[in-house]
Amino acid sequence: MSEFRIHHDVNELLSLLHVRGGDGAEVYIDLLQKNRTPYVTTTVSAHSAKVKIAEYSKTPEDFLRKYDELKSKNVRNLDPLVYLLSKLTEDKETLLCLQQNAKERSEMSANATSTSSTNFTIPPTSTKMSMQELEELRKKLGNVTASSSVQQSAEVTRKMLRDRHNKKNPMQPNPVFPNWVYERPALIGDFITGTSAVVDPTVAIGTMPLAAQEQALVEDLLYVLIGVDGRDITAQPVLGRQSRSFIVDPTLDMSIKELVHRILPVAASYSTITRFTEEKSSFEYGQVNHALTAAMRTLMKEYLILITQLEHLHRQGTLSLQKLWFYIQPTMRTMEILASIATSVDKGDCMGGSTLSLLHDRTFNYTGDSQAQELCLYLTKAASVPYFEILEKWIYRGIIKDPYSEFMVEEHELQKEKIQEDYNDKYWDQRYTIVQHRIPSFLQKMADKILSTGKYLNVVRECGRDVTCPDAKEVLYTLKERAYVEQIEKAYNYASKVLLDFLMEEKELVTRLRSIKHYFLMDKGDFFVHFMDLTEEELKKPVDDIIPPRLEALLELALRMSTANTDPFKDDLKIDLMPHDVITQLLRVLAIETKQEKAIINADPTDVSLSGLEAFSFDYIVKWPLSLIINRKALTRYQMLFRHMFYCKHVERLLCNVWISNKSAKQYSLHSAKWFAAAFALRQRMLNFVQNIQYYMMFEVMEPTWHIMENNLKSASNIDDVLCHHTSFLDNCLKDCMLTNPELLKIFSKLMSVCVMFTNCMQRFTQSMRVDSEMSRLTLEHGTMEGPPTQSERTDEAEKKRLTSKYLAEHADALQADSGFEGTISKFDSNFSTLLLDLLDKLSMYSTNDCEHSMINIIYRYVLIYFAEALVSKCLKSAVSSQPKPPLNYQ
């Protein structure tokens, strides 16, 4: 059972039990996933569980009757459910809770119905009917309703099945029998209950001698055994799916009547089998049922031959009632089994795989009764032939030819081209799916391999290559499952090898993944230096002002100028400008199926337009069939990792630019330069933080995880393993890079924002100091070695003064007093230290609680750097200050 199925079932159970509040479904889902064990149904365990529930039940007869009814309908998972209920009977606390819940629900439903109930009264009748008149009226109504309702329900069922088939296969309409086949009941071979037989009222059989009664009853029985009403034995109308019953003349001698009642079940079975074979042989009920009815008709021929021989003996006057009973006894068991199978298939509305499951279970359950088991084995083999033909085409060629929707694998119309367009497209999971109730019970264990085998071959076929399994052999049903299990295993191994070799060798899957790693995981350092240098000015613009073709041209130039030029797939790399920044995108993804989802999705978009750096991402063109592995969902994960690292690289470049611009402070006086001591230390701490987080992500998360995936791909035996390893690689990278935890993500985002704000502030301060120095220089009246300044030099100097004064007027807020500057730096230092300590605290908590050992490396690295930076900061402040001051409190 998949995680999504467990999630759905738990939520449904909580809804049915009206459970509100508490820890929610997630806690129960985790417990189920950690503690679940496979349950293997056996006859002994199911029987003991049934007995235990019957002992605890107040009405054991009703329970056993309901169990037998569901068992006759071949209900799936009935025995595991009974086993679960038997376990619940042992848990007193759970039983008490369920009883209380049932009581509350019944009270709620009673209150609801009492408000909307309506009282009906039956009007009194003025006349009374005699019992004889009432019985005659009942018979007439029974004849009319039985014949009309059965015919109408069968017609409605056929029409529904026909419409479903035509909707699924509009180009191949379902063939239909002509109407006269259904409108002429005499063609069916069963009793005609709409007419009444002509009976001579003057002669009652009870008045005749015993020998004459016996001869008359033998003749009646021979007619009744082939579906024709006799003179003294008549068939009752069948209501719904009930078994046929008969009315025997009450004046008949008791000894003869007793023997007649022993023989009549054979006639009832014959009626059941005949109705079943006539109804289920229609095209609408599928090929399996058609094959089953054909096998039953073959067996019925022997029965009809026996009746013909008995008629011949009767004409010769040598067939007595005792002889008839003697000759008919060997056939009774066969007819009983056939009628029982027909009734079960009819009650369970079985088709295709469910019919085969029922036949297989019957065959298995008749172990010890060789005659009954041989009979069921014959029927199962005959019915399985069309199903196994569909199976052979699927596992040997990857083709489904299932016109009547009987096969366990169902095909859905999905376009493989949409894999690169739609994030939610699940082509690999939804193009072909398993339909549980169509799986024969003897193929239940192999269902997943059957699905995968055909899917693998189908992918290769859709790439234009015809494939046929070299080990293809006819699959035949047998009680020894190993025979066809071996065939399925061989087909699965061949299909796995064909598709894996096709993707790995011909389509170069690993080389493609390495190409994606170069760009999305920033594996090519020189390429990114060239690219960020070329696009720095363009990406500073608002996203609406950026011209994508210009970025594409710069990307092409960076690819040609770096070592990425050797990549054969570099032309598949494209530019993508996203509508959200990476933090917003990640938070929206993490909010899916949570309480915050609606609030985040419906939140008003921010008025601040994104810059090119915030919206920038790479995209990659992947064609079929590689798009099965590198689908839109995988590319989105790659994009999240890239945007996160790209923004870290951008912040690192900003801090490095601050370092370059701060070098100009060396030419200023010591009194001015000491203002920057704390800023220098803080800038270095921020730079160390950003560089170390990049080092951690690239060399302690992505590289080791990539090598693990690469080794796993070498040992992968099928495409599902490849999908699993690739998805696991991306999920582990996202988790270890702190992108799947909203709390860590928000703290990290704030740290990056503080770094960006600090760099902007330092750039303004540095620019202000340059302007101040320039003003001081321009206000001095000076000359040169060649003499006093000329008139043109004075004019240029006056123009510089004017422009400088204008700049100062526009940036007056940037020029602050000594105390204001020092206070701003101290505030940045305090915010950065608080957020960093908060991040380390959260990392320590998650690494301990969730056993995320990789995050401990960040803690060790940051703690060492943190105290080293505090020591350096203290030394710097002592060097530039005449009176040493105590360092900032980092605790």
mmCIF file of N, CA and C in Angstrom, residues 479-533:
data_model
loop_
_atom_site.group_PDB
_atom_site.id
_atom_site.type_symbol
_atom_site.label_atom_id
_atom_site.label_comp_id
_atom_site.label_asym_id
_atom_site.label_seq_id
_atom_site.Cartn_x
_atom_site.Cartn_y
_atom_site.Cartn_z
ATOM 1 N N LEU A 479 -2.379 -25.257 -10.995
ATOM 2 C CA LEU A 479 -2.362 -25.069 -9.544
ATOM 3 C C LEU A 479 -0.951 -24.833 -9.018
ATOM 4 N N LYS A 480 0.041 -25.254 -9.777
ATOM 5 C CA LYS A 480 1.439 -24.992 -9.418
ATOM 6 C C LYS A 480 1.827 -23.634 -10.003
ATOM 7 N N GLU A 481 1.790 -22.633 -9.177
ATOM 8 C CA GLU A 481 1.998 -21.265 -9.649
ATOM 9 C C GLU A 481 3.385 -21.059 -10.260
ATOM 10 N N ARG A 482 4.336 -21.875 -9.883
ATOM 11 C CA ARG A 482 5.715 -21.657 -10.323
ATOM 12 C C ARG A 482 5.829 -21.681 -11.841
ATOM 13 N N ALA A 483 4.927 -22.402 -12.508
ATOM 14 C CA ALA A 483 5.025 -22.531 -13.963
ATOM 15 C C ALA A 483 4.883 -21.181 -14.646
ATOM 16 N N TYR A 484 3.789 -20.468 -14.382
ATOM 17 C CA TYR A 484 3.633 -19.173 -15.051
ATOM 18 C C TYR A 484 4.382 -18.065 -14.334
ATOM 19 N N VAL A 485 4.749 -18.265 -13.081
ATOM 20 C CA VAL A 485 5.580 -17.270 -12.389
ATOM 21 C C VAL A 485 6.947 -17.189 -13.057
ATOM 22 N N GLU A 486 7.492 -18.330 -13.439
ATOM 23 C CA GLU A 486 8.798 -18.336 -14.121
ATOM 24 C C GLU A 486 8.724 -17.602 -15.455
ATOM 25 N N GLN A 487 7.626 -17.785 -16.176
ATOM 26 C CA GLN A 487 7.469 -17.084 -17.450
ATOM 27 C C GLN A 487 7.421 -15.561 -17.245
ATOM 28 N N ILE A 488 6.683 -15.135 -16.230
ATOM 29 C CA ILE A 488 6.589 -13.693 -15.954
ATOM 30 C C ILE A 488 7.940 -13.142 -15.515
ATOM 31 N N GLU A 489 8.676 -13.919 -14.720
ATOM 32 C CA GLU A 489 10.003 -13.481 -14.270
ATOM 33 C C GLU A 489 10.949 -13.301 -15.459
ATOM 34 N N LYS A 490 10.928 -14.240 -16.387
ATOM 35 C CA LYS A 490 11.798 -14.129 -17.562
ATOM 36 C C LYS A 490 11.437 -12.906 -18.402
ATOM 37 N N ALA A 491 10.135 -12.696 -18.595
ATOM 38 C CA ALA A 491 9.713 -11.527 -19.369
ATOM 39 C C ALA A 491 10.097 -10.228 -18.670
ATOM 40 N N TYR A 492 9.968 -10.210 -17.350
ATOM 41 C CA TYR A 492 10.317 -9.005 -16.576
ATOM 42 C C TYR A 492 11.810 -8.703 -16.691
ATOM 43 N N ASN A 493 12.645 -9.735 -16.544
ATOM 44 C CA ASN A 493 14.096 -9.528 -16.631
ATOM 45 C C ASN A 493 14.491 -9.026 -18.015
ATOM 46 N N TYR A 494 13.866 -9.569 -19.043
ATOM 47 C CA TYR A 494 14.183 -9.120 -20.403
ATOM 48 C C TYR A 494 13.761 -7.663 -20.606
ATOM 49 N N ALA A 495 12.541 -7.320 -20.191
ATOM 50 C CA ALA A 495 12.048 -5.953 -20.379
ATOM 51 C C ALA A 495 12.891 -4.951 -19.597
ATOM 52 N N SER A 496 13.289 -5.314 -18.376
ATOM 53 C CA SER A 496 14.115 -4.423 -17.565
ATOM 54 C C SER A 496 15.441 -4.142 -18.246
ATOM 55 N N LYS A 497 16.059 -5.206 -18.770
ATOM 56 C CA LYS A 497 17.362 -5.060 -19.415
ATOM 57 C C LYS A 497 17.256 -4.233 -20.695
ATOM 58 N N VAL A 498 16.218 -4.469 -21.468
ATOM 59 C CA VAL A 498 16.061 -3.746 -22.739
ATOM 60 C C VAL A 498 15.918 -2.249 -22.505
ATOM 61 N N LEU A 499 15.029 -1.862 -21.598
ATOM 62 C CA LEU A 499 14.811 -0.428 -21.363
ATOM 63 C C LEU A 499 16.006 0.219 -20.685
ATOM 64 N N LEU A 500 16.612 -0.485 -19.731
ATOM 65 C CA LEU A 500 17.760 0.091 -19.024
ATOM 66 C C LEU A 500 18.928 0.297 -19.977
ATOM 67 N N ASP A 501 19.209 -0.690 -20.812
ATOM 68 C CA ASP A 501 20.288 -0.536 -21.801
ATOM 69 C C ASP A 501 19.959 0.575 -22.795
ATOM 70 N N PHE A 502 18.697 0.676 -23.152
ATOM 71 C CA PHE A 502 18.283 1.704 -24.105
ATOM 72 C C PHE A 502 18.520 3.108 -23.544
ATOM 73 N N LEU A 503 18.179 3.313 -22.274
ATOM 74 C CA LEU A 503 18.356 4.635 -21.668
ATOM 75 C C LEU A 503 19.820 4.915 -21.322
ATOM 76 N N MET A 504 20.505 3.922 -20.792
ATOM 77 C CA MET A 504 21.870 4.139 -20.329
ATOM 78 C C MET A 504 22.867 4.264 -21.477
ATOM 79 N N GLU A 505 22.702 3.442 -22.490
ATOM 80 C CA GLU A 505 23.700 3.413 -23.564
ATOM 81 C C GLU A 505 23.286 4.278 -24.751
ATOM 82 N N GLU A 506 22.109 4.015 -25.281
ATOM 83 C CA GLU A 506 21.707 4.755 -26.480
ATOM 84 C C GLU A 506 21.320 6.201 -26.168
ATOM 85 N N LYS A 507 20.623 6.422 -25.064
ATOM 86 C CA LYS A 507 20.181 7.769 -24.696
ATOM 87 C C LYS A 507 21.118 8.469 -23.717
ATOM 88 N N GLU A 508 22.168 7.789 -23.253
ATOM 89 C CA GLU A 508 23.212 8.376 -22.398
ATOM 90 C C GLU A 508 22.627 9.117 -21.186
ATOM 91 N N LEU A 509 21.881 8.376 -20.385
ATOM 92 C CA LEU A 509 21.215 8.976 -19.233
ATOM 93 C C LEU A 509 22.205 9.559 -18.233
ATOM 94 N N VAL A 510 23.256 8.818 -17.886
ATOM 95 C CA VAL A 510 24.208 9.296 -16.882
ATOM 96 C C VAL A 510 24.921 10.545 -17.381
ATOM 97 N N THR A 511 25.275 10.587 -18.666
ATOM 98 C CA THR A 511 25.911 11.780 -19.221
ATOM 99 C C THR A 511 24.967 12.977 -19.156
ATOM 100 N N ARG A 512 23.707 12.742 -19.390
ATOM 101 C CA ARG A 512 22.707 13.819 -19.280
ATOM 102 C C ARG A 512 22.633 14.339 -17.849
ATOM 103 N N LEU A 513 22.624 13.427 -16.904
ATOM 104 C CA LEU A 513 22.560 13.849 -15.504
ATOM 105 C C LEU A 513 23.810 14.625 -15.098
ATOM 106 N N ARG A 514 24.951 14.217 -15.617
ATOM 107 C CA ARG A 514 26.177 14.982 -15.325
ATOM 108 C C ARG A 514 26.103 16.377 -15.916
ATOM 109 N N SER A 515 25.523 16.481 -17.114
ATOM 110 C CA SER A 515 25.364 17.795 -17.736
ATOM 111 C C SER A 515 24.469 18.695 -16.881
ATOM 112 N N ILE A 516 23.382 18.141 -16.372
ATOM 113 C CA ILE A 516 22.502 18.928 -15.500
ATOM 114 C C ILE A 516 23.229 19.316 -14.224
ATOM 115 N N LYS A 517 24.043 18.415 -13.705
ATOM 116 C CA LYS A 517 24.801 18.722 -12.485
ATOM 117 C C LYS A 517 25.768 19.883 -12.705
ATOM 118 N N HIS A 518 26.376 19.957 -13.891
ATOM 119 C CA HIS A 518 27.314 21.052 -14.169
ATOM 120 C C HIS A 518 26.650 22.413 -13.967
ATOM 121 N N TYR A 519 25.411 22.535 -14.380
ATOM 122 C CA TYR A 519 24.770 23.853 -14.398
ATOM 123 C C TYR A 519 23.865 24.086 -13.188
ATOM 124 N N PHE A 520 23.021 23.134 -12.871
ATOM 125 C CA PHE A 520 22.065 23.349 -11.782
ATOM 126 C C PHE A 520 22.713 23.221 -10.408
ATOM 127 N N LEU A 521 23.755 22.419 -10.290
ATOM 128 C CA LEU A 521 24.447 22.279 -9.015
ATOM 129 C C LEU A 521 25.773 23.023 -9.012
ATOM 130 N N MET A 522 25.958 23.916 -10.014
ATOM 131 C CA MET A 522 27.096 24.841 -10.081
ATOM 132 C C MET A 522 28.426 24.098 -10.010
ATOM 133 N N ASP A 523 28.511 23.057 -10.841
ATOM 134 C CA ASP A 523 29.710 22.222 -10.861
ATOM 135 C C ASP A 523 30.835 22.865 -11.665
ATOM 136 N N LYS A 524 30.507 23.721 -12.643
ATOM 137 C CA LYS A 524 31.494 24.390 -13.494
ATOM 138 C C LYS A 524 31.763 25.791 -12.948
ATOM 139 N N GLY A 525 32.798 25.923 -12.134
ATOM 140 C CA GLY A 525 33.076 27.201 -11.479
ATOM 141 C C GLY A 525 33.428 28.316 -12.444
ATOM 142 N N ASP A 526 34.291 28.029 -13.446
ATOM 143 C CA ASP A 526 34.702 29.087 -14.383
ATOM 144 C C ASP A 526 33.529 29.568 -15.221
ATOM 145 N N PHE A 527 32.609 28.663 -15.547
ATOM 146 C CA PHE A 527 31.425 29.074 -16.317
ATOM 147 C C PHE A 527 30.601 30.085 -15.523
ATOM 148 N N PHE A 528 30.418 29.836 -14.235
ATOM 149 C CA PHE A 528 29.592 30.741 -13.441
ATOM 150 C C PHE A 528 30.285 32.082 -13.201
ATOM 151 N N VAL A 529 31.612 32.073 -13.092
ATOM 152 C CA VAL A 529 32.337 33.364 -12.971
ATOM 153 C C VAL A 529 32.119 34.194 -14.225
ATOM 154 N N HIS A 530 32.283 33.582 -15.388
ATOM 155 C CA HIS A 530 32.056 34.295 -16.655
ATOM 156 C C HIS A 530 30.608 34.752 -16.763
ATOM 157 N N PHE A 531 29.691 33.847 -16.443
ATOM 158 C CA PHE A 531 28.268 34.171 -16.618
ATOM 159 C C PHE A 531 27.831 35.301 -15.689
ATOM 160 N N MET A 532 28.247 35.262 -14.436
ATOM 161 C CA MET A 532 27.819 36.300 -13.483
ATOM 162 C C MET A 532 28.496 37.633 -13.776
ATOM 163 N N ASP A 533 29.710 37.594 -14.300
ATOM 164 C CA ASP A 533 30.353 38.851 -14.717
ATOM 165 C C ASP A 533 29.631 39.474 -15.905
#
